[in-house]
Amino acid sequence: MTKTLELAQALISRPSVTPNDQGCQDILIEQLEPLGFTPEKMRFGDVDNLWLRFGDSKPLFCFAGHTDVVPTGPESSWRFPPFEPTIHEGQLYGRGSADMKGSVAAFITAVQRFLTNHPNPRGSIAMLITSDEEGPAVDGTVKVIETLQARGEKIDWCLVGEPSSTERLGDVIKNGRRGSLGAVLTVIGKQGHVAYPHLAENPVHMAAFALAELSNTLWDEGNAHFPPTTFQISNIHAGTGATNVIPGEMEVQFNFRFSTELNPEQIKQRTEEILRRHNVNYRIEWNLSGMPFLTAEGKLVDAVSAAIRDETGFDTELSTAGGTSDGRFIAPTGAEVVELGPLNATIHQVDEHVSVDDLDRLSSIYEKTLEHLLG
């Protein structure tokens, strides 16, 4: 039983379904306060946030993560109870083991070892932990960053512990993310009897060709750092449930994951041009949840890449693919931001798990990153 594994199990055993922390952050305080970290709890709304800092000199290196997890679904579908961490055939099972309580545990043990060897590092170390990453993400990291900016406290380097690895630990680090722009489209028709369509106006028929064009449009071709922008419909709802009633409205939810080739206003304009060209009677509500960001190769990317090479013997790959993360709130401050964590193959799934060996190796990579930057 290593210290990293022990901490991961302690965190997983807390049923911290977003936005509940369930005492996870208190465990972090217990581990880091004796080392000289100053804990600062920041609660906004129903969300618990924690800012822990060691030292006051520059540069400031920050580990960022979250203690909340997504719901488990029917617990009967799980091989082992999701909040009873279980080791089976070298894997640690439990909700949050990969996303991202395993990473948080690795943060702690990496810092403990590093400060034992370097009690006076060449800079400061912080941890930014929230219980609102898996939820709306409005009272979590974004609010902490606003608080830090208001008092002139700036992060120079930030490592987010999101599960970035795909085939083996450390094979991919995220040095950026695409932007995310969502919308709720309401198509307005006129309800009526299916036998008398001339007396009604079917919103499904009205929007069909426009939705097809939106789905088939090449929004951009991406660039050297980002894949092309994508459009995906996530939900469609129309109808009363009766088979003989033409619906009066249809609601469509869709999302753009966009590159730096486009900005939100361009996407909105092109989308609404398509809707108008197809004579769709509509109203639309847009929600920008994150702008794209990119951390160019530099001190942080080099340090993390070197740490992975030191631990694994191979070179990592830089990627901006995947969903959004709380890095989108930190990068606009001017911080260099990367994401590195365990394999993402089982995140948000039944029987989420992570390799026990990978947890210790991840902790070692985090420690080596600190060595390269602050040692």
Short mmCIF file of C-alpha atoms in Angstrom, two decimals:
data_model
loop_
_atom_site.label_atom_id
_atom_site.label_comp_id
_atom_site.label_asym_id
_atom_site.label_seq_id
_atom_site.Cartn_x
_atom_site.Cartn_y
_atom_site.Cartn_z
CA MET A 1 0.00 0.00 0.00
CA THR A 2 1.80 3.12 -1.22
CA LYS A 3 0.98 6.59 0.07
CA THR A 4 -0.49 7.61 -3.31
CA LEU A 5 -2.75 4.57 -3.41
CA GLU A 6 -3.82 5.09 0.19
CA LEU A 7 -4.78 8.71 -0.50
CA ALA A 8 -6.61 7.81 -3.71
CA GLN A 9 -8.67 5.24 -1.82
CA ALA A 10 -9.51 7.74 0.91
CA LEU A 11 -10.74 10.24 -1.67
CA ILE A 12 -12.71 7.70 -3.71
CA SER A 13 -14.51 6.52 -0.58
CA ARG A 14 -16.12 9.98 -0.29
CA PRO A 15 -19.29 10.05 -2.49
CA SER A 16 -18.54 13.54 -3.82
CA VAL A 17 -21.01 13.72 -6.70
CA THR A 18 -20.85 17.21 -8.16
CA PRO A 19 -21.04 19.80 -6.62
CA ASN A 20 -20.44 18.07 -3.29
CA ASP A 21 -16.94 17.77 -1.89
CA GLN A 22 -17.86 15.47 1.01
CA GLY A 23 -14.74 16.37 2.99
CA CYS A 24 -12.20 15.52 0.28
CA GLN A 25 -10.58 18.93 0.49
CA ASP A 26 -10.14 18.55 4.24
CA ILE A 27 -8.00 15.48 3.53
CA LEU A 28 -5.75 17.62 1.32
CA ILE A 29 -5.41 20.26 4.05
CA GLU A 30 -4.45 17.58 6.57
CA GLN A 31 -1.71 16.37 4.23
CA LEU A 32 -0.27 19.71 3.15
CA GLU A 33 -0.71 22.12 6.05
CA PRO A 34 2.07 20.42 8.08
CA LEU A 35 4.45 21.07 5.17
CA GLY A 36 3.87 24.80 5.37
CA PHE A 37 1.00 25.22 2.90
CA THR A 38 -1.50 27.92 3.79
CA PRO A 39 -5.06 26.70 3.09
CA GLU A 40 -7.75 29.09 1.98
CA LYS A 41 -11.29 27.81 1.58
CA MET A 42 -13.37 29.66 -0.99
CA ARG A 43 -17.05 28.71 -1.06
CA PHE A 44 -19.22 30.17 -3.77
CA GLY A 45 -22.86 29.10 -3.92
CA ASP A 46 -22.99 25.35 -3.26
CA VAL A 47 -19.39 24.83 -4.36
CA ASP A 48 -16.34 24.20 -2.18
CA ASN A 49 -13.05 25.47 -3.54
CA LEU A 50 -9.61 25.25 -1.98
CA TRP A 51 -6.50 27.34 -2.63
CA LEU A 52 -3.37 25.98 -0.97
CA ARG A 53 -0.09 27.85 -1.30
CA PHE A 54 3.49 27.22 -0.20
CA GLY A 55 5.82 30.24 -0.37
CA ASP A 56 5.32 33.73 -1.75
CA SER A 57 8.14 34.05 -4.27
CA LYS A 58 7.92 33.85 -8.05
CA PRO A 59 7.44 31.90 -10.24
CA LEU A 60 4.26 30.19 -9.02
CA PHE A 61 3.62 26.60 -10.06
CA CYS A 62 0.06 25.34 -9.55
CA PHE A 63 -1.50 21.88 -9.61
CA ALA A 64 -5.19 22.23 -10.55
CA GLY A 65 -7.87 19.62 -10.13
CA HIS A 66 -11.29 18.69 -8.82
CA THR A 67 -12.76 16.49 -6.12
CA ASP A 68 -16.26 16.18 -7.60
CA VAL A 69 -17.27 13.21 -9.73
CA VAL A 70 -20.07 12.44 -12.16
CA PRO A 71 -23.04 10.34 -10.96
CA THR A 72 -22.53 6.60 -10.92
CA GLY A 73 -25.74 5.50 -12.59
CA PRO A 74 -27.26 2.27 -11.23
CA GLU A 75 -24.76 0.97 -8.70
CA SER A 76 -25.97 -2.55 -9.42
CA SER A 77 -24.30 -2.25 -12.84
CA TRP A 78 -20.88 -1.86 -11.24
CA ARG A 79 -18.57 -4.80 -10.70
CA PHE A 80 -17.61 -3.30 -7.33
CA PRO A 81 -19.47 -0.60 -5.35
CA PRO A 82 -18.37 2.71 -6.90
CA PHE A 83 -17.53 4.40 -3.59
CA GLU A 84 -15.80 1.38 -2.06
CA PRO A 85 -12.36 1.54 -3.69
CA THR A 86 -11.38 -1.97 -4.72
CA ILE A 87 -8.09 -3.33 -6.09
CA HIS A 88 -8.52 -6.15 -8.58
CA GLU A 89 -5.85 -7.52 -10.89
CA GLY A 90 -3.66 -4.45 -10.49
CA GLN A 91 -6.48 -1.96 -11.11
CA LEU A 92 -8.07 0.44 -8.63
CA TYR A 93 -11.83 0.53 -9.21
CA GLY A 94 -14.08 3.35 -8.07
CA ARG A 95 -15.81 6.49 -9.28
CA GLY A 96 -13.19 9.18 -9.68
CA SER A 97 -10.21 6.81 -9.74
CA ALA A 98 -9.18 8.16 -13.16
CA ASP A 99 -11.15 11.42 -13.22
CA MET A 100 -9.52 12.70 -11.17
CA LYS A 101 -9.00 11.65 -7.56
CA GLY A 102 -6.05 9.50 -8.57
CA SER A 103 -4.32 12.58 -9.97
CA VAL A 104 -5.12 14.63 -6.87
CA ALA A 105 -3.57 11.94 -4.68
CA ALA A 106 -0.50 11.97 -6.94
CA PHE A 107 -0.28 15.77 -6.59
CA ILE A 108 -0.05 15.41 -2.83
CA THR A 109 2.62 12.73 -2.66
CA ALA A 110 4.70 14.38 -5.40
CA VAL A 111 4.76 17.64 -3.44
CA GLN A 112 5.53 15.87 -0.16
CA ARG A 113 8.58 14.16 -1.63
CA PHE A 114 9.73 17.24 -3.52
CA LEU A 115 9.61 19.51 -0.47
CA THR A 116 11.41 16.91 1.62
CA ASN A 117 14.30 17.11 -0.86
CA HIS A 118 13.91 20.84 -1.65
CA PRO A 119 12.61 22.66 1.45
CA ASN A 120 13.49 26.00 -0.20
CA PRO A 121 12.35 25.65 -3.82
CA ARG A 122 13.13 28.25 -6.50
CA GLY A 123 9.58 29.57 -6.45
CA SER A 124 6.17 28.81 -4.92
CA ILE A 125 3.79 25.87 -5.20
CA ALA A 126 0.00 26.01 -5.08
CA MET A 127 -3.01 23.76 -5.51
CA LEU A 128 -6.33 24.92 -6.87
CA ILE A 129 -9.05 22.36 -6.13
CA THR A 130 -12.76 22.68 -6.87
CA SER A 131 -15.91 20.59 -6.47
CA ASP A 132 -17.56 22.15 -9.54
CA GLU A 133 -15.64 20.83 -12.56
CA GLU A 134 -18.10 18.12 -13.57
CA GLY A 135 -21.13 20.41 -13.14
CA PRO A 136 -22.03 23.86 -14.45
CA ALA A 137 -18.51 25.12 -13.60
CA VAL A 138 -19.75 28.59 -12.68
CA ASP A 139 -18.82 28.69 -8.97
CA GLY A 140 -15.59 26.75 -9.15
CA THR A 141 -12.21 27.44 -10.72
CA VAL A 142 -13.45 30.48 -12.60
CA LYS A 143 -14.42 32.18 -9.32
CA VAL A 144 -11.13 31.28 -7.66
CA ILE A 145 -9.21 32.76 -10.59
CA GLU A 146 -11.29 35.94 -10.37
CA THR A 147 -10.42 36.18 -6.66
CA LEU A 148 -6.71 35.65 -7.30
CA GLN A 149 -6.66 38.23 -10.09
CA ALA A 150 -8.43 40.79 -7.92
CA ARG A 151 -5.59 40.63 -5.41
CA GLY A 152 -2.79 40.41 -7.96
CA GLU A 153 -1.89 36.77 -7.40
CA LYS A 154 -0.73 35.25 -10.69
CA ILE A 155 -0.09 31.65 -11.68
CA ASP A 156 2.93 31.23 -13.99
CA TRP A 157 2.73 27.49 -14.67
CA CYS A 158 -0.30 25.25 -14.18
CA LEU A 159 -0.55 21.48 -14.50
CA VAL A 160 -4.14 20.20 -14.61
CA GLY A 161 -4.51 16.55 -13.61
CA GLU A 162 -7.16 15.63 -16.17
CA PRO A 163 -6.79 12.09 -17.58
CA SER A 164 -4.91 12.82 -20.80
CA SER A 165 -3.21 9.49 -21.51
CA THR A 166 -4.69 7.21 -24.16
CA GLU A 167 -2.75 3.96 -24.57
CA ARG A 168 -0.09 4.22 -21.87
CA LEU A 169 0.70 6.64 -19.09
CA GLY A 170 2.19 9.89 -20.38
CA ASP A 171 1.76 9.20 -24.08
CA VAL A 172 -0.31 12.38 -24.50
CA ILE A 173 -0.33 15.72 -22.75
CA LYS A 174 -2.85 18.40 -23.60
CA ASN A 175 -1.22 21.75 -24.25
CA GLY A 176 -4.48 23.39 -25.28
CA ARG A 177 -8.18 22.82 -25.79
CA ARG A 178 -10.78 23.71 -28.35
CA GLY A 179 -13.46 26.24 -27.52
CA SER A 180 -16.99 25.13 -26.68
CA LEU A 181 -20.07 26.99 -27.91
CA GLY A 182 -23.49 25.48 -27.23
CA ALA A 183 -26.98 26.51 -28.26
CA VAL A 184 -30.61 25.74 -27.61
CA LEU A 185 -32.58 26.26 -30.81
CA THR A 186 -36.37 26.49 -30.65
CA VAL A 187 -38.07 26.05 -33.99
CA ILE A 188 -41.54 27.60 -33.98
CA GLY A 189 -44.31 25.95 -35.98
CA LYS A 190 -48.04 25.54 -35.63
CA GLN A 191 -49.67 22.54 -33.97
CA GLY A 192 -52.33 20.64 -35.86
CA HIS A 193 -53.77 17.30 -36.96
CA VAL A 194 -51.52 15.11 -39.08
CA ALA A 195 -54.45 14.55 -41.48
CA TYR A 196 -54.70 18.30 -42.13
CA PRO A 197 -51.09 19.45 -42.64
CA HIS A 198 -52.22 22.47 -44.65
CA LEU A 199 -53.70 23.87 -41.43
CA ALA A 200 -50.48 23.40 -39.46
CA GLU A 201 -46.76 24.06 -39.79
CA ASN A 202 -44.42 21.24 -38.84
CA PRO A 203 -41.25 22.57 -37.14
CA VAL A 204 -39.45 19.25 -37.70
CA HIS A 205 -39.94 19.49 -41.45
CA MET A 206 -39.14 23.20 -41.36
CA ALA A 207 -35.74 22.67 -39.75
CA ALA A 208 -34.68 19.37 -41.33
CA PHE A 209 -32.74 20.76 -44.27
CA ALA A 210 -31.12 23.48 -42.17
CA LEU A 211 -29.95 20.92 -39.60
CA ALA A 212 -28.61 18.73 -42.39
CA GLU A 213 -26.62 21.65 -43.79
CA LEU A 214 -25.27 22.55 -40.35
CA SER A 215 -24.20 18.92 -39.88
CA ASN A 216 -22.45 18.74 -43.26
CA THR A 217 -20.78 22.14 -43.26
CA LEU A 218 -16.99 22.31 -43.23
CA TRP A 219 -16.55 25.06 -40.66
CA ASP A 220 -12.79 25.25 -41.01
CA GLU A 221 -9.85 22.98 -41.73
CA GLY A 222 -8.16 23.41 -38.36
CA ASN A 223 -4.47 24.27 -38.18
CA ALA A 224 -1.16 22.89 -36.99
CA HIS A 225 -2.37 22.81 -33.38
CA PHE A 226 -6.14 22.21 -33.61
CA PRO A 227 -8.35 19.75 -35.50
CA PRO A 228 -11.21 21.20 -37.58
CA THR A 229 -14.22 22.68 -35.81
CA THR A 230 -17.03 20.18 -35.26
CA PHE A 231 -20.82 20.52 -34.94
CA GLN A 232 -22.85 17.93 -33.06
CA ILE A 233 -26.55 17.71 -32.18
CA SER A 234 -26.98 16.30 -28.69
CA ASN A 235 -30.76 16.44 -28.13
CA ILE A 236 -33.91 16.90 -30.20
CA HIS A 237 -37.40 17.08 -28.76
CA ALA A 238 -40.74 17.68 -30.43
CA GLY A 239 -44.28 16.41 -30.23
CA THR A 240 -46.92 15.74 -27.62
CA GLY A 241 -46.48 11.99 -27.58
CA ALA A 242 -49.55 11.47 -29.73
CA THR A 243 -49.07 9.97 -33.18
CA ASN A 244 -51.70 12.14 -34.84
CA VAL A 245 -50.54 15.59 -33.72
CA ILE A 246 -48.14 17.82 -35.63
CA PRO A 247 -45.92 19.47 -33.00
CA GLY A 248 -46.04 23.19 -32.46
CA GLU A 249 -42.38 23.54 -31.52
CA MET A 250 -39.15 21.62 -31.69
CA GLU A 251 -36.15 22.10 -29.42
CA VAL A 252 -32.67 21.23 -30.65
CA GLN A 253 -29.54 21.31 -28.51
CA PHE A 254 -26.22 21.39 -30.30
CA ASN A 255 -22.57 22.19 -29.65
CA PHE A 256 -19.56 23.48 -31.55
CA ARG A 257 -16.04 22.51 -30.52
CA PHE A 258 -14.08 25.16 -32.36
CA SER A 259 -10.48 25.89 -33.21
CA THR A 260 -8.62 29.17 -33.21
CA GLU A 261 -9.59 29.55 -36.89
CA LEU A 262 -13.03 30.78 -35.81
CA ASN A 263 -14.46 32.97 -33.09
CA PRO A 264 -17.91 32.62 -31.46
CA GLU A 265 -19.41 35.54 -33.36
CA GLN A 266 -18.45 34.03 -36.71
CA ILE A 267 -20.02 30.72 -35.74
CA LYS A 268 -23.23 32.39 -34.59
CA GLN A 269 -23.46 34.46 -37.75
CA ARG A 270 -22.92 31.51 -40.10
CA THR A 271 -25.38 29.33 -38.17
CA GLU A 272 -28.16 31.89 -38.23
CA GLU A 273 -27.55 32.62 -41.91
CA ILE A 274 -28.22 28.95 -42.65
CA LEU A 275 -31.39 28.96 -40.55
CA ARG A 276 -32.72 32.08 -42.27
CA ARG A 277 -31.86 30.78 -45.73
CA HIS A 278 -34.04 27.74 -45.07
CA ASN A 279 -36.88 29.97 -43.84
CA VAL A 280 -36.77 28.57 -40.30
CA ASN A 281 -38.86 30.47 -37.77
CA TYR A 282 -36.71 30.24 -34.66
CA ARG A 283 -35.29 31.68 -31.50
CA ILE A 284 -31.88 30.68 -30.20
CA GLU A 285 -29.99 30.90 -26.93
CA TRP A 286 -26.21 30.66 -27.10
CA ASN A 287 -23.85 29.59 -24.31
CA LEU A 288 -20.08 30.05 -24.58
CA SER A 289 -18.48 27.77 -22.01
CA GLY A 290 -14.88 28.21 -23.08
CA MET A 291 -12.56 29.81 -25.61
CA PRO A 292 -9.78 27.80 -27.25
CA PHE A 293 -6.35 28.12 -25.68
CA LEU A 294 -2.88 26.95 -26.56
CA THR A 295 0.33 26.77 -24.54
CA ALA A 296 3.24 26.90 -26.94
CA GLU A 297 6.33 24.84 -26.35
CA GLY A 298 8.28 26.52 -23.56
CA LYS A 299 9.40 25.96 -19.99
CA LEU A 300 6.28 24.11 -18.78
CA VAL A 301 5.81 21.90 -21.85
CA ASP A 302 9.53 21.14 -21.85
CA ALA A 303 9.54 20.29 -18.14
CA VAL A 304 6.54 17.96 -18.32
CA SER A 305 7.85 16.30 -21.49
CA ALA A 306 11.25 15.76 -19.86
CA ALA A 307 9.64 14.36 -16.71
CA ILE A 308 7.64 11.85 -18.77
CA ARG A 309 10.79 10.87 -20.68
CA ASP A 310 12.71 10.46 -17.41
CA GLU A 311 10.04 8.18 -15.97
CA THR A 312 8.90 6.21 -19.03
CA GLY A 313 11.75 6.38 -21.53
CA PHE A 314 9.59 7.62 -24.40
CA ASP A 315 8.60 10.99 -25.87
CA THR A 316 5.09 12.30 -25.30
CA GLU A 317 2.70 13.73 -27.88
CA LEU A 318 1.14 17.19 -27.66
CA SER A 319 -2.60 17.35 -28.34
CA THR A 320 -5.53 19.77 -28.15
CA ALA A 321 -8.22 17.15 -28.82
CA GLY A 322 -11.00 16.20 -26.46
CA GLY A 323 -13.42 18.18 -24.35
CA THR A 324 -12.97 21.27 -22.24
CA SER A 325 -11.30 21.48 -18.85
CA ASP A 326 -10.83 24.08 -16.15
CA GLY A 327 -7.63 25.02 -17.92
CA ARG A 328 -9.84 27.30 -20.02
CA PHE A 329 -10.28 29.57 -17.00
CA ILE A 330 -6.59 29.66 -16.10
CA ALA A 331 -4.94 30.11 -19.51
CA PRO A 332 -6.50 33.57 -20.20
CA THR A 333 -4.56 34.96 -17.20
CA GLY A 334 -1.33 34.42 -19.15
CA ALA A 335 -0.37 31.20 -17.37
CA GLU A 336 1.22 28.34 -19.26
CA VAL A 337 -1.21 25.41 -18.89
CA VAL A 338 -0.89 21.72 -19.66
CA GLU A 339 -2.95 18.68 -18.72
CA LEU A 340 -1.44 15.38 -17.70
CA GLY A 341 -3.14 12.49 -15.99
CA PRO A 342 -3.84 8.75 -16.17
CA LEU A 343 -5.51 6.79 -18.95
CA ASN A 344 -8.92 8.14 -19.95
CA ALA A 345 -10.36 4.86 -21.30
CA THR A 346 -12.90 4.37 -18.47
CA ILE A 347 -13.71 7.92 -17.34
CA HIS A 348 -17.42 8.63 -16.78
CA GLN A 349 -18.11 4.92 -17.33
CA VAL A 350 -19.37 2.07 -15.20
CA ASP A 351 -16.41 0.31 -13.55
CA GLU A 352 -14.10 3.31 -13.86
CA HIS A 353 -10.60 2.23 -12.91
CA VAL A 354 -6.93 3.14 -13.03
CA SER A 355 -3.73 1.13 -12.87
CA VAL A 356 -2.28 1.01 -9.36
CA ASP A 357 1.24 1.16 -10.79
CA ASP A 358 0.33 4.15 -12.94
CA LEU A 359 -0.71 6.15 -9.87
CA ASP A 360 2.77 5.89 -8.40
CA ARG A 361 4.42 6.56 -11.75
CA LEU A 362 2.18 9.59 -12.27
CA SER A 363 3.22 10.91 -8.87
CA SER A 364 6.84 10.44 -9.90
CA ILE A 365 6.26 12.38 -13.15
CA TYR A 366 4.68 15.22 -11.19
CA GLU A 367 7.65 15.25 -8.80
CA LYS A 368 10.13 15.28 -11.69
CA THR A 369 8.21 18.19 -13.26
CA LEU A 370 8.72 20.16 -10.05
CA GLU A 371 12.40 19.16 -10.09
CA HIS A 372 12.86 20.56 -13.59
CA LEU A 373 11.10 23.85 -12.80
CA LEU A 374 11.76 24.62 -9.14
CA GLY A 375 14.46 22.21 -7.97
#
